Coordinates of C-alpha atoms and ligand atoms in Angstrom, one line a residue:
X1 CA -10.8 32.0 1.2
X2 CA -11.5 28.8 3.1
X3 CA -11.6 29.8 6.9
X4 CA -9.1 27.4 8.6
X5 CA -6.5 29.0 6.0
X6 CA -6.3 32.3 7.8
X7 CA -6.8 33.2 11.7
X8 CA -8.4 30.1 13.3
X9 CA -6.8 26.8 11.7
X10 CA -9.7 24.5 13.2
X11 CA -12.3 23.3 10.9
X12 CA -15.7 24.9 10.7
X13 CA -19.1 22.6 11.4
X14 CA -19.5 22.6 7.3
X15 CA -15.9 21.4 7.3
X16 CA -16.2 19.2 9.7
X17 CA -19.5 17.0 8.1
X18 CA -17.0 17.2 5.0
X19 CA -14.5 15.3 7.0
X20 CA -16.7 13.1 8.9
X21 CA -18.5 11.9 5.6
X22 CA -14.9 11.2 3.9
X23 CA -13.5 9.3 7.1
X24 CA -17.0 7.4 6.7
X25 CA -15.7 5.6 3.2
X26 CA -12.0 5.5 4.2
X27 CA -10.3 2.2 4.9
X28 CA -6.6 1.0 5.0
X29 CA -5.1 -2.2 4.5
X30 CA -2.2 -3.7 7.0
X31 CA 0.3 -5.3 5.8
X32 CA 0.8 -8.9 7.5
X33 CA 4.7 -8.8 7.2
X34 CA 4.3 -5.2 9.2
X35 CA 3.9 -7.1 12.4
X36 CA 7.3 -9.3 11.8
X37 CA 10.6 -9.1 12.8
X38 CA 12.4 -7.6 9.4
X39 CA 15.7 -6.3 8.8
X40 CA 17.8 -4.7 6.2
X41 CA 20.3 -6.1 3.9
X42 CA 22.8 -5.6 7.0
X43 CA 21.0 -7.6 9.4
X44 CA 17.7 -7.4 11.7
X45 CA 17.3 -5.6 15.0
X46 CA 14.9 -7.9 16.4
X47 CA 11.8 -6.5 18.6
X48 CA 11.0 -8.3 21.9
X49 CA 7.2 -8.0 20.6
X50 CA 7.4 -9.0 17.4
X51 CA 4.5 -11.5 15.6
X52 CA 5.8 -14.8 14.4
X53 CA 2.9 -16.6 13.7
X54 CA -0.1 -15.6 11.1
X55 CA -2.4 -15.6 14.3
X56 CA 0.4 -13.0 16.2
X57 CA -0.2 -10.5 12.8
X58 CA -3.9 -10.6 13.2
X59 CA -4.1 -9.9 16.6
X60 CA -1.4 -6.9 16.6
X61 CA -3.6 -6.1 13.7
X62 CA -6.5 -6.4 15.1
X63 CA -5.0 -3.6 17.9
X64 CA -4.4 -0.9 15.2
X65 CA -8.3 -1.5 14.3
X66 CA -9.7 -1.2 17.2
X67 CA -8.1 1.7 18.0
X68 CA -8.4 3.7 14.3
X69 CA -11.5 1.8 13.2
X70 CA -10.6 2.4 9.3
X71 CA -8.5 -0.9 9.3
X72 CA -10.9 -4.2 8.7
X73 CA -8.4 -6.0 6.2
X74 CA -4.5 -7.7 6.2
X75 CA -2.9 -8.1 3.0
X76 CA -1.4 -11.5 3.2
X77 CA 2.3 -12.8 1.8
X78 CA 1.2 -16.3 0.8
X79 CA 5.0 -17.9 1.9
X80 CA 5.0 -16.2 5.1
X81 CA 1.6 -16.2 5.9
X82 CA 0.2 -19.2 4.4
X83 CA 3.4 -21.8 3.7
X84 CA 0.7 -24.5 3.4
X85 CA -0.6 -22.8 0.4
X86 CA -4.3 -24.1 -0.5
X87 CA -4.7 -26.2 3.0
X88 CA -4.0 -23.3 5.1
X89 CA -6.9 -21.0 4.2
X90 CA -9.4 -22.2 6.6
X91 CA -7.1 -21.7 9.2
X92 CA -6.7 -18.3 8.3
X93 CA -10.3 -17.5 7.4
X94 CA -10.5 -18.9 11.4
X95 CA -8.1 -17.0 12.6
X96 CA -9.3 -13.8 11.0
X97 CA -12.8 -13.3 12.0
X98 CA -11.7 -14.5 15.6
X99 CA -9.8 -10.9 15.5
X100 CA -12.7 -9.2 13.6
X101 CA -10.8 -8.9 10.4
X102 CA -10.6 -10.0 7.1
X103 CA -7.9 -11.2 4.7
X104 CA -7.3 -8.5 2.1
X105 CA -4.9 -8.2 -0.9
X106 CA -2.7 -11.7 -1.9
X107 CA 0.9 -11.5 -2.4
X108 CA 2.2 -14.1 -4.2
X109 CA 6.3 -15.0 -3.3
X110 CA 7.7 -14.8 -6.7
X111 CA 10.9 -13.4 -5.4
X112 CA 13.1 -15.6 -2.4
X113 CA 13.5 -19.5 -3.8
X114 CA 16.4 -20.2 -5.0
X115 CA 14.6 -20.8 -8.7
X116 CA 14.0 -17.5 -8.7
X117 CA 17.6 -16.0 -9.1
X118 CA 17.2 -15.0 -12.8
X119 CA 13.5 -14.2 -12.4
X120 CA 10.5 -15.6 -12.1
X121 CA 7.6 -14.9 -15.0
X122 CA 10.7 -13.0 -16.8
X123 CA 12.8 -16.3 -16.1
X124 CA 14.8 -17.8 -19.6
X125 CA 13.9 -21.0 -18.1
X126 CA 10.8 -22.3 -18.8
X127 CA 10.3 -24.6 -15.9
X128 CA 10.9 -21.6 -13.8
X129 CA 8.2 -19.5 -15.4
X130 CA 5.8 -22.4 -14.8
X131 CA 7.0 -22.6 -11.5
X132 CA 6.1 -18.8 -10.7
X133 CA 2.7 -19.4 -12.6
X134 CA 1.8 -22.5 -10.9
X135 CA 2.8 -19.9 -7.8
X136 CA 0.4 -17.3 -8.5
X137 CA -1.8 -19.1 -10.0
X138 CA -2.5 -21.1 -6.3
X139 CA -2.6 -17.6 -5.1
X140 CA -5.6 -17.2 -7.6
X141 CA -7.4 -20.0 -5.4
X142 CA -6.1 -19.1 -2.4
X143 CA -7.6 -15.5 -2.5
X144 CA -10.4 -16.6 -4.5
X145 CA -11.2 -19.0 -1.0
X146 CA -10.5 -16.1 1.1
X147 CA -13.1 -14.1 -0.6
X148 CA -10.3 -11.6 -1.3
X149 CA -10.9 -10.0 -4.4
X150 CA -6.9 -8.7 -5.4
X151 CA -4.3 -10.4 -6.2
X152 CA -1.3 -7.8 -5.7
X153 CA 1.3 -9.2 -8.0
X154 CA 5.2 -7.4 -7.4
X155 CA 7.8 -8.8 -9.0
X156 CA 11.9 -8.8 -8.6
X157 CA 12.6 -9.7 -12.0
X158 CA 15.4 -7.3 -13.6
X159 CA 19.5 -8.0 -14.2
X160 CA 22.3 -6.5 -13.1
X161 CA 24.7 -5.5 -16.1
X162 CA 23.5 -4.2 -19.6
X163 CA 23.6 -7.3 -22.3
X164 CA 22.9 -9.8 -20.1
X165 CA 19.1 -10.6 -20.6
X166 CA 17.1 -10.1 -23.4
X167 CA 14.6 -7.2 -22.6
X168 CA 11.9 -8.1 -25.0
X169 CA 11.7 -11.8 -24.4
X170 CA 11.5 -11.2 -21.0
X171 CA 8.4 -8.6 -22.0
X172 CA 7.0 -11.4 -23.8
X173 CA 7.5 -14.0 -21.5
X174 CA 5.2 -11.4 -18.5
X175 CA 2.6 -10.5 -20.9
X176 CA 1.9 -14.8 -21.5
X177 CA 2.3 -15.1 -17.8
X178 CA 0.4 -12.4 -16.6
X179 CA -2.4 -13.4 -19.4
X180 CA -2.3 -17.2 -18.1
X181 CA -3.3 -15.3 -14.6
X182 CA -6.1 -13.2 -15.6
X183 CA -7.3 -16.5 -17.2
X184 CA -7.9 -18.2 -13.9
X185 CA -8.9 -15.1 -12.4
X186 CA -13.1 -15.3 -11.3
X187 CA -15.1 -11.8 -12.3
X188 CA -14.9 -10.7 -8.9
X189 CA -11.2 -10.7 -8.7
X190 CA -8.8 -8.2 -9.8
X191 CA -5.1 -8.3 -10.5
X192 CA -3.2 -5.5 -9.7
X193 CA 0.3 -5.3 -11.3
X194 CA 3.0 -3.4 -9.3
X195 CA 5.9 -1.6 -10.2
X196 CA 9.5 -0.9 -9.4
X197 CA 12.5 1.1 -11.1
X198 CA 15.3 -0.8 -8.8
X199 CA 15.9 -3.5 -6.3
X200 CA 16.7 -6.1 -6.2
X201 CA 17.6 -5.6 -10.0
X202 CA 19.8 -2.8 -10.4
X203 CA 20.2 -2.3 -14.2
X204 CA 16.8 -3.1 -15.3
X205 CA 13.5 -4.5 -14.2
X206 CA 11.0 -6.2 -16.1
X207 CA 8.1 -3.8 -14.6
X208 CA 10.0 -0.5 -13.9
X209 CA 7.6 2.4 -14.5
X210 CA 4.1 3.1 -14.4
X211 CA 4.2 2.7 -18.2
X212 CA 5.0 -0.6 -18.4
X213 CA 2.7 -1.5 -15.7
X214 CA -0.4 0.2 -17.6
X215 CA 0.8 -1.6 -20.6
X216 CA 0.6 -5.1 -19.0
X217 CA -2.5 -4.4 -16.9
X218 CA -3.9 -3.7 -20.4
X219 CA -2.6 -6.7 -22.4
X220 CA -3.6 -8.9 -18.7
X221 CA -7.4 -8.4 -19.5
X222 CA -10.2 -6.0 -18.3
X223 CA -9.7 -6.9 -14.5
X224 CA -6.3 -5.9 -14.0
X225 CA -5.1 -2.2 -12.8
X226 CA -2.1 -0.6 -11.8
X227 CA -0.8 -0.8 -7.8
X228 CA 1.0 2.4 -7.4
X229 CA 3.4 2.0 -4.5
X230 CA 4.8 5.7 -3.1
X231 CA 8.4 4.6 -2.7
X232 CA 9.1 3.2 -6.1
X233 CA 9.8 6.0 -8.1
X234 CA 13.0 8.2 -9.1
X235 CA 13.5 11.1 -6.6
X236 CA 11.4 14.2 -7.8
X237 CA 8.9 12.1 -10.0
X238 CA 5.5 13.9 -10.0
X239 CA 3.8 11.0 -8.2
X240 CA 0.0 12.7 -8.2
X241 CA 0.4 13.0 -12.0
X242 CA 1.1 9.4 -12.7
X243 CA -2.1 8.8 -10.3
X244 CA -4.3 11.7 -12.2
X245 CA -3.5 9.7 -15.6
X246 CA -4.2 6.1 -14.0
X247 CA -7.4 7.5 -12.7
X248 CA -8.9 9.2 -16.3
X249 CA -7.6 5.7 -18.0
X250 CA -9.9 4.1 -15.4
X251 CA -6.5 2.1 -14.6
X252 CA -5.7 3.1 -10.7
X253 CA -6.3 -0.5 -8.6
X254 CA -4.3 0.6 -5.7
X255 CA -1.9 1.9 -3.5
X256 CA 1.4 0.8 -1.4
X257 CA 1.9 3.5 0.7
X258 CA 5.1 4.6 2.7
X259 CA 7.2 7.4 3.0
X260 CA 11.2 7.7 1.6
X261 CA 13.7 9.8 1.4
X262 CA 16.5 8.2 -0.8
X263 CA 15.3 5.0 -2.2
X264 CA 12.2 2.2 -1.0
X265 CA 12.9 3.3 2.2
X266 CA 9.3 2.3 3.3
X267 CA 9.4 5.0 6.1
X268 CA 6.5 5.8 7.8
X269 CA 3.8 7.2 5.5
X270 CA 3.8 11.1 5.1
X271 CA 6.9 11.1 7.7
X272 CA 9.2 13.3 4.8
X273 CA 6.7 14.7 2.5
X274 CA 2.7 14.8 3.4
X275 CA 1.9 17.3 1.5
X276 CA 2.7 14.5 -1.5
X277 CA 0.4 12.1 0.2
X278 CA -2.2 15.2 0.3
X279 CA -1.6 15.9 -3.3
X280 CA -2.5 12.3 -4.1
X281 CA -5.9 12.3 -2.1
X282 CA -6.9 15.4 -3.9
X283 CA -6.3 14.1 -7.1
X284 CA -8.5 11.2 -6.3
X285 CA -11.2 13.0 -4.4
X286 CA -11.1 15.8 -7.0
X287 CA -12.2 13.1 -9.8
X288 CA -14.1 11.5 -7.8
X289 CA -16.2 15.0 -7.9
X290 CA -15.6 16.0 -11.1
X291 CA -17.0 12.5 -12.3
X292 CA -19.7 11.6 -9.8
X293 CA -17.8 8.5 -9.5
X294 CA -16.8 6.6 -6.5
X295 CA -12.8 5.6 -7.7
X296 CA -12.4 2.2 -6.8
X297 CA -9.2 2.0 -5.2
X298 CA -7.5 -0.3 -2.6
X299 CA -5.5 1.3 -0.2
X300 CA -2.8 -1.0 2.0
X301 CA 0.2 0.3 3.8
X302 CA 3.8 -1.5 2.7
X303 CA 6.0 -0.7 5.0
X304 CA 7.8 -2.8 7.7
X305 CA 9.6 -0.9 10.5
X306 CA 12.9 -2.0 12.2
X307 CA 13.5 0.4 14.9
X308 CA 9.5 2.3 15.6
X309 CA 7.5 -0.1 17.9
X310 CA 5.6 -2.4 15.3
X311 CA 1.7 -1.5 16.4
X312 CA 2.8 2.5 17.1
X313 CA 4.3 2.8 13.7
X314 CA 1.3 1.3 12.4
X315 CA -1.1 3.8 14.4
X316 CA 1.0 6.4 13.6
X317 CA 0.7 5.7 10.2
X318 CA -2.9 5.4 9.8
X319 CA -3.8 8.4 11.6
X320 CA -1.5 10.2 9.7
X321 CA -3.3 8.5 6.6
X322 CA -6.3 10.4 8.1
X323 CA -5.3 13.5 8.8
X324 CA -4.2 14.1 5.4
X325 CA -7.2 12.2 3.7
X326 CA -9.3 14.5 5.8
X327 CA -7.6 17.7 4.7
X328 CA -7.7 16.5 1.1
X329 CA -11.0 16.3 1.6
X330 CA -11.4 20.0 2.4
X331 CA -10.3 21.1 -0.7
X332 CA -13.1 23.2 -2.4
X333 CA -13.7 21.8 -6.0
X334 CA -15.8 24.1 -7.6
X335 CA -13.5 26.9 -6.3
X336 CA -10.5 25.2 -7.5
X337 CA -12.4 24.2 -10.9
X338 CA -13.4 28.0 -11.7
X339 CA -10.1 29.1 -10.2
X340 CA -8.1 26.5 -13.1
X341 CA -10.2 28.1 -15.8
X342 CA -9.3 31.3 -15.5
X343 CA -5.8 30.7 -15.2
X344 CA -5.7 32.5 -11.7
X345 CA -2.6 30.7 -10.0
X346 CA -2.3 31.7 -6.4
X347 CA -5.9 31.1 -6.1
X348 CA -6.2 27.9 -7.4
X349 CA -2.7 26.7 -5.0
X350 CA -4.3 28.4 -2.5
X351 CA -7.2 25.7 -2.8
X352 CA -5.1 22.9 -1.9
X353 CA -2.9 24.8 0.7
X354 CA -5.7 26.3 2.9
X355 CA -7.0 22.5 2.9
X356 CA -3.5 21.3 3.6
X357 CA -3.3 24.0 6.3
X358 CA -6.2 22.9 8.3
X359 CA -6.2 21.4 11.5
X360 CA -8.5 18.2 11.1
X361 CA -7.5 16.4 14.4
X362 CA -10.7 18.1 16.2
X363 CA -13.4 17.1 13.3
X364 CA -11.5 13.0 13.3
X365 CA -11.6 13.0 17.4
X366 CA -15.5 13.9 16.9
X367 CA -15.6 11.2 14.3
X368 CA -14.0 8.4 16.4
X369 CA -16.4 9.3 19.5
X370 CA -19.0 9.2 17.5
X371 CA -18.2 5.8 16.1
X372 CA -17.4 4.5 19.8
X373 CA -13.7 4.7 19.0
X374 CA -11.1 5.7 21.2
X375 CA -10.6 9.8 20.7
X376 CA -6.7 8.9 20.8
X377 CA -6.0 5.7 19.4
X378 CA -2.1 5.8 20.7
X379 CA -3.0 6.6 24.0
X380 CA -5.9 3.8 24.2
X381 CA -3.1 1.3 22.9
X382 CA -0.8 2.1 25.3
X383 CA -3.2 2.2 28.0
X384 CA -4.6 -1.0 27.1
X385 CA -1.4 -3.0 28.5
X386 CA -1.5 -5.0 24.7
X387 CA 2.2 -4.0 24.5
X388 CA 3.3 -5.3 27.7
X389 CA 1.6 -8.6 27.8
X390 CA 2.6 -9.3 24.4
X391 CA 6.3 -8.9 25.0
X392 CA 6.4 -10.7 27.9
X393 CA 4.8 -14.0 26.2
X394 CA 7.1 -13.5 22.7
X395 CA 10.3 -11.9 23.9
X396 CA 12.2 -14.7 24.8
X397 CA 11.4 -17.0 21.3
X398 CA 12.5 -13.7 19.1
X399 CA 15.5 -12.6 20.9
X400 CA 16.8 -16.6 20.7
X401 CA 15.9 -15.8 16.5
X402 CA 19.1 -13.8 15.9
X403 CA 20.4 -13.7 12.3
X404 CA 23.3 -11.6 10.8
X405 CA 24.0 -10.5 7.1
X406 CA 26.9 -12.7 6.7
Ligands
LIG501 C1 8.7 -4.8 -2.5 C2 7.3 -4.3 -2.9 C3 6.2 -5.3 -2.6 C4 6.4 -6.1 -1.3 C5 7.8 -6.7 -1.3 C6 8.1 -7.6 -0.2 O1 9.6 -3.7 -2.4 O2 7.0 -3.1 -2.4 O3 5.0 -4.7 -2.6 O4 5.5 -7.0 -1.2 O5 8.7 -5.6 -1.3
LIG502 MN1 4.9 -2.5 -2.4
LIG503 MN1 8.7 -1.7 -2.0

């Protein structure tokens, strides 16, 4: 039995190189729209400190770097972060490296005109398909000139009441879309095609399941992979087994991660249920092993928090994203791969819970000094009077911004 599982719960030095080599290859993408004043269907509590401009996201960005050092890219929404499509990327390319970051994944806006309120792609209009393609296909370029290599495609397509749409046209109508986009795509990009059960659609939706997303990756062409996002699946779906599948079909692109407890709650990642984030680094780390094979995944953070302080959540979330990374990676393979064999239960489960039980925070403090990071990246962000100074120079332009539901 693994040590930390029994009396001393601190990782041993051979532990602890296992961590320090995993934190070594592990990054996390922020999410632009993180930064921003959002809100729920009911209305927005606004935050004194909130970024409004694309240069306010990367430098609150930039703070949950320098304080995790695992953070180097921001995926980008190209309405809210680049409105001038095209003729804003040297801007941001500018405004990027003068934070030390880099733009990462491309979200297209398929989802808010007015155009789109019987779909985009999935649209029975044609002009409003081309409309969504001539959308994404700009994202194409735009990420392409960013020297981002995915384009993250979600969409709202779905309808509200049985009979109203025809299901397979809409099918059809994707797959041409999604093909016209892999078209334009260069051979260092990759598409990744997410998916959604509900919202805003709540009878169907064009891409509701894994299934359907692995089906249109596939017809899409040989760069396009699946973007699992935690909070869009049905309560008690087996989320690591859907990511165990994607990975064997060599069809995992990526991750949305975020915690929930009812619906796409986009809570703070592993706030309800780490051990499910655990389960899914194991699965990856324990292919990644089995195979010899780095698996080439992108992972970004979706989640935009209305109450939690904007850069804390975001800390929070990424050390949590640590942590748990770091105990999956404790998790002894050939153990657990003998253990399966044989069919002996409690000693393969105890494989993953000894590694769950760990206490990793000593091995990732010795990581992060090691690295010249800050031991305790909340504590260096408070201390570093960021908060304050921020909030004082963009309080009074976002409490003026009030908006209500109705
Ligand atoms: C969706 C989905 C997408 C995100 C949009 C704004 O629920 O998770 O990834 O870009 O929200
Ligand atoms: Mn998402
Ligand atoms: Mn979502």
């Amino acid at each position: 039995m693994m040590e930390c599982g029994r009396a001393k719960h601190v990782s041993t030095s051979k532990q602890n190189d296992k961590i320090i080599a995993a934190l070594d290859r592990f990054h996390i993408e922020l999410p632009s729209w993180g930064f921003a004043n959002t809100g729920t269907r009911f209305g927005k509590f606004l935050q004194p400190a909130a970024a409004s401009t694309i240069e306010e996201k990367f430098s609150d960005a930039a703070q949950v770097h320098r304080s995790t050092g695992v953070c180097p890219t921001v995926a980008l929404h190209v309405l809210w972060d680049l409105p001038g499509g095209v003729d804003d990327v040297a801007e941001v390319k500018t405004l990027a490296a003068k934070y030390g970051l880099r733009a990462g994944a491309i979200n297209p806006n398929i989802f808010q005109d007015q155009i789109y309120k019987y779909g985009s792609l999935g649209n029975p209009d044609p002009e409003v398909r081309k409309a969504a393609l001539d959308h994404i296909l700009a994202s194409v370029e735009i990420a392409a000139k960013l020297g981002s290599r995915d384009i993250s495609l979600w969409f709202a397509d779905g309808s509200n009441y049985p009979g109203t749409q025809n299901i397979r046209h809409r099918r059809k109508w994707f797959e041409e879309g999604l093909q016209a986009t892999h078209r334009r795509m260069t051979a260092d990009q990759r598409m990744l095609v997410e998916y959604k059960p509900f919202e805003p659609a709540f009878y169907h939706t064009d891409i509701a399941d894994w299934g359907m997303a692995l089906e249109f990756a596939r017809a899409a062409g040989p760069h396009a992979k699946v973007l699992v996002d935690t909070g869009h699946h049905y309560q008690a779906q087996n989320i690591e087994q859907i990511v165990a599948w994607l990975l064997d079909l060599g069809m995992l692109g990526g991750f949305h991660f975020n915690d929930r407890r009812y619906a796409d709650d986009d809570l703070t990642m592993g706030s309800i249920d780490p051990y499910q984030v655990f389960r899914i680094f194991h699965e990856i780390l324990y292919f990644e092993w089995e195979t010899g094979k780095r698996a080439d995944i992108a992972y970004m953070i979706d989640q935009s928090h209305n109450l939690k302080g904007k850069i804390e959540a975001m800390i929070q979330t990424v050390t949590t994203a640590m942590e748990l990374y770091a105990k999956a990676a404790l998790v002894e393979h050939e153990k657990l791969a003998l253990r399966q064999e044989a069919c002996a239960l409690v000693d393969a489960e105890s494989c993953l819970k000894d590694a769950f039980a760990c206490d990793v925070r000593p091995a990732i403090r010795e990581w992060a000094l090691s690295k010249g990071l800050p031991a305790d990246p909340m504590q260096a962000f408070r201390e570093s009077g960021y908060l304050e100074r921020v909030t004082a120079e963009r309080s009074q332009r976002n409490m003026a911004a009030v908006s209500s539901y109705a």
